[in-house]
Amino acid sequence: MSMTSLLAFTPWPPVSAVILLVLLVVALYFARGTAHEAIHAVASALARGLRLASHSVAHAEEHLAARNRDVLLAAGREAKERIVEREFVRVAIQCARISPTIPTCTAG
Protein backbone atom coordinates (compact mmCIF):
# COMPACT_ATOMS: atom_id res chain seq x y z
CA MET A 1 0.00 0.00 0.00
CA SER A 2 1.28 3.38 -0.94
CA MET A 3 0.86 6.52 1.11
CA THR A 4 -1.61 8.01 -1.37
CA SER A 5 -3.90 4.98 -1.09
CA LEU A 6 -3.79 5.18 2.71
CA LEU A 7 -4.80 8.82 2.64
CA ALA A 8 -7.50 8.32 -0.02
CA PHE A 9 -10.30 6.77 2.07
CA THR A 10 -11.71 10.29 2.66
CA PRO A 11 -11.82 13.08 0.11
CA TRP A 12 -9.53 15.16 2.34
CA PRO A 13 -6.03 13.66 2.86
CA PRO A 14 -5.29 15.66 6.04
CA VAL A 15 -8.44 14.27 7.65
CA SER A 16 -7.43 10.76 6.58
CA ALA A 17 -3.99 11.29 8.16
CA VAL A 18 -5.55 12.43 11.46
CA ILE A 19 -7.93 9.45 11.48
CA LEU A 20 -5.03 7.04 10.79
CA LEU A 21 -2.98 8.69 13.54
CA VAL A 22 -5.84 8.36 16.05
CA LEU A 23 -6.34 4.70 15.09
CA LEU A 24 -2.61 4.05 15.45
CA VAL A 25 -2.48 5.69 18.90
CA VAL A 26 -5.51 3.68 20.07
CA ALA A 27 -4.01 0.41 18.75
CA LEU A 28 -0.69 1.13 20.45
CA TYR A 29 -2.49 2.05 23.69
CA PHE A 30 -4.32 -1.27 23.78
CA ALA A 31 -1.18 -3.19 22.81
CA ARG A 32 1.09 -1.61 25.40
CA GLY A 33 0.77 -4.48 27.91
CA THR A 34 1.56 -7.03 25.25
CA ALA A 35 4.43 -4.90 23.98
CA HIS A 36 5.84 -4.60 27.51
CA GLU A 37 5.60 -8.37 27.96
CA ALA A 38 7.32 -8.96 24.62
CA ILE A 39 10.10 -6.51 25.45
CA HIS A 40 10.53 -8.13 28.87
CA ALA A 41 10.64 -11.63 27.33
CA VAL A 42 13.27 -10.57 24.77
CA ALA A 43 15.36 -8.85 27.45
CA SER A 44 15.13 -11.89 29.75
CA ALA A 45 16.16 -14.25 26.96
CA LEU A 46 19.08 -12.00 26.08
CA ALA A 47 20.11 -11.81 29.77
CA ARG A 48 20.00 -15.61 30.11
CA GLY A 49 22.10 -16.01 26.98
CA LEU A 50 24.67 -13.48 28.15
CA ARG A 51 24.78 -15.09 31.61
CA LEU A 52 25.39 -18.48 30.03
CA ALA A 53 28.12 -17.00 27.83
CA SER A 54 29.81 -15.35 30.82
CA HIS A 55 29.79 -18.62 32.78
CA SER A 56 31.26 -20.43 29.78
CA VAL A 57 34.02 -17.84 29.42
CA ALA A 58 34.83 -18.05 33.14
CA HIS A 59 35.01 -21.85 32.98
CA ALA A 60 37.22 -21.71 29.88
CA GLU A 61 39.51 -19.21 31.64
CA GLU A 62 39.90 -21.55 34.62
CA HIS A 63 40.58 -24.49 32.32
CA LEU A 64 43.13 -22.50 30.31
CA ALA A 65 44.89 -21.29 33.48
CA ALA A 66 45.19 -24.88 34.74
CA ARG A 67 46.50 -26.05 31.37
CA ASN A 68 49.03 -23.21 31.20
CA ARG A 69 50.23 -24.06 34.71
CA ASP A 70 50.68 -27.72 33.72
CA VAL A 71 52.52 -26.78 30.53
CA LEU A 72 54.85 -24.41 32.39
CA LEU A 73 55.57 -27.00 35.08
CA ALA A 74 56.32 -29.64 32.43
CA ALA A 75 58.62 -27.24 30.55
CA GLY A 76 60.48 -26.39 33.76
CA ARG A 77 60.78 -30.07 34.66
CA GLU A 78 62.20 -30.87 31.21
CA ALA A 79 64.66 -27.98 31.43
CA LYS A 80 65.90 -29.19 34.81
CA GLU A 81 66.19 -32.75 33.47
CA ARG A 82 68.34 -31.46 30.58
CA ILE A 83 70.53 -29.54 33.03
CA VAL A 84 70.99 -32.63 35.23
CA GLU A 85 71.66 -34.77 32.15
CA ARG A 86 74.36 -32.34 30.95
CA GLU A 87 75.86 -32.32 34.43
CA PHE A 88 76.02 -36.14 34.46
CA VAL A 89 77.72 -36.09 31.04
CA ARG A 90 80.16 -33.42 32.23
CA VAL A 91 80.98 -35.40 35.38
CA ALA A 92 81.42 -38.59 33.35
CA ILE A 93 83.79 -36.83 30.94
CA GLN A 94 85.78 -35.35 33.83
CA CYS A 95 85.87 -38.72 35.54
CA ALA A 96 87.12 -40.37 32.36
CA ARG A 97 89.85 -37.72 31.95
CA ILE A 98 91.06 -37.85 35.55
CA SER A 99 91.33 -41.57 36.05
CA PRO A 100 90.34 -43.91 33.23
CA THR A 101 91.53 -46.89 35.22
CA ILE A 102 89.07 -46.59 38.15
CA PRO A 103 86.22 -49.04 37.45
CA THR A 104 83.60 -47.15 39.49
CA CYS A 105 84.14 -43.96 37.58
CA THR A 106 83.50 -44.82 33.95
CA ALA A 107 81.74 -42.73 31.39
CA GLY A 108 78.58 -44.06 29.84
Coordinates of C-alpha atoms in Angstrom, one line a residue:
M1 CA 0.0 0.0 0.0
S2 CA 1.3 3.4 -0.9
M3 CA 0.9 6.5 1.1
T4 CA -1.6 8.0 -1.4
S5 CA -3.9 5.0 -1.1
L6 CA -3.8 5.2 2.7
L7 CA -4.8 8.8 2.6
A8 CA -7.5 8.3 0.0
F9 CA -10.3 6.8 2.1
T10 CA -11.7 10.3 2.7
P11 CA -11.8 13.1 0.1
W12 CA -9.5 15.2 2.3
P13 CA -6.0 13.7 2.9
P14 CA -5.3 15.7 6.0
V15 CA -8.4 14.3 7.7
S16 CA -7.4 10.8 6.6
A17 CA -4.0 11.3 8.2
V18 CA -5.5 12.4 11.5
I19 CA -7.9 9.4 11.5
L20 CA -5.0 7.0 10.8
L21 CA -3.0 8.7 13.5
V22 CA -5.8 8.4 16.1
L23 CA -6.3 4.7 15.1
L24 CA -2.6 4.0 15.5
V25 CA -2.5 5.7 18.9
V26 CA -5.5 3.7 20.1
A27 CA -4.0 0.4 18.8
L28 CA -0.7 1.1 20.4
Y29 CA -2.5 2.0 23.7
F30 CA -4.3 -1.3 23.8
A31 CA -1.2 -3.2 22.8
R32 CA 1.1 -1.6 25.4
G33 CA 0.8 -4.5 27.9
T34 CA 1.6 -7.0 25.2
A35 CA 4.4 -4.9 24.0
H36 CA 5.8 -4.6 27.5
E37 CA 5.6 -8.4 28.0
A38 CA 7.3 -9.0 24.6
I39 CA 10.1 -6.5 25.4
H40 CA 10.5 -8.1 28.9
A41 CA 10.6 -11.6 27.3
V42 CA 13.3 -10.6 24.8
A43 CA 15.4 -8.9 27.4
S44 CA 15.1 -11.9 29.8
A45 CA 16.2 -14.3 27.0
L46 CA 19.1 -12.0 26.1
A47 CA 20.1 -11.8 29.8
R48 CA 20.0 -15.6 30.1
G49 CA 22.1 -16.0 27.0
L50 CA 24.7 -13.5 28.1
R51 CA 24.8 -15.1 31.6
L52 CA 25.4 -18.5 30.0
A53 CA 28.1 -17.0 27.8
S54 CA 29.8 -15.4 30.8
H55 CA 29.8 -18.6 32.8
S56 CA 31.3 -20.4 29.8
V57 CA 34.0 -17.8 29.4
A58 CA 34.8 -18.0 33.1
H59 CA 35.0 -21.9 33.0
A60 CA 37.2 -21.7 29.9
E61 CA 39.5 -19.2 31.6
E62 CA 39.9 -21.5 34.6
H63 CA 40.6 -24.5 32.3
L64 CA 43.1 -22.5 30.3
A65 CA 44.9 -21.3 33.5
A66 CA 45.2 -24.9 34.7
R67 CA 46.5 -26.1 31.4
N68 CA 49.0 -23.2 31.2
R69 CA 50.2 -24.1 34.7
D70 CA 50.7 -27.7 33.7
V71 CA 52.5 -26.8 30.5
L72 CA 54.9 -24.4 32.4
L73 CA 55.6 -27.0 35.1
A74 CA 56.3 -29.6 32.4
A75 CA 58.6 -27.2 30.5
G76 CA 60.5 -26.4 33.8
R77 CA 60.8 -30.1 34.7
E78 CA 62.2 -30.9 31.2
A79 CA 64.7 -28.0 31.4
K80 CA 65.9 -29.2 34.8
E81 CA 66.2 -32.7 33.5
R82 CA 68.3 -31.5 30.6
I83 CA 70.5 -29.5 33.0
V84 CA 71.0 -32.6 35.2
E85 CA 71.7 -34.8 32.1
R86 CA 74.4 -32.3 31.0
E87 CA 75.9 -32.3 34.4
F88 CA 76.0 -36.1 34.5
V89 CA 77.7 -36.1 31.0
R90 CA 80.2 -33.4 32.2
V91 CA 81.0 -35.4 35.4
A92 CA 81.4 -38.6 33.3
I93 CA 83.8 -36.8 30.9
Q94 CA 85.8 -35.3 33.8
C95 CA 85.9 -38.7 35.5
A96 CA 87.1 -40.4 32.4
R97 CA 89.8 -37.7 32.0
I98 CA 91.1 -37.9 35.6
S99 CA 91.3 -41.6 36.0
P100 CA 90.3 -43.9 33.2
T101 CA 91.5 -46.9 35.2
I102 CA 89.1 -46.6 38.1
P103 CA 86.2 -49.0 37.5
T104 CA 83.6 -47.2 39.5
C105 CA 84.1 -44.0 37.6
T106 CA 83.5 -44.8 34.0
A107 CA 81.7 -42.7 31.4
G108 CA 78.6 -44.1 29.8

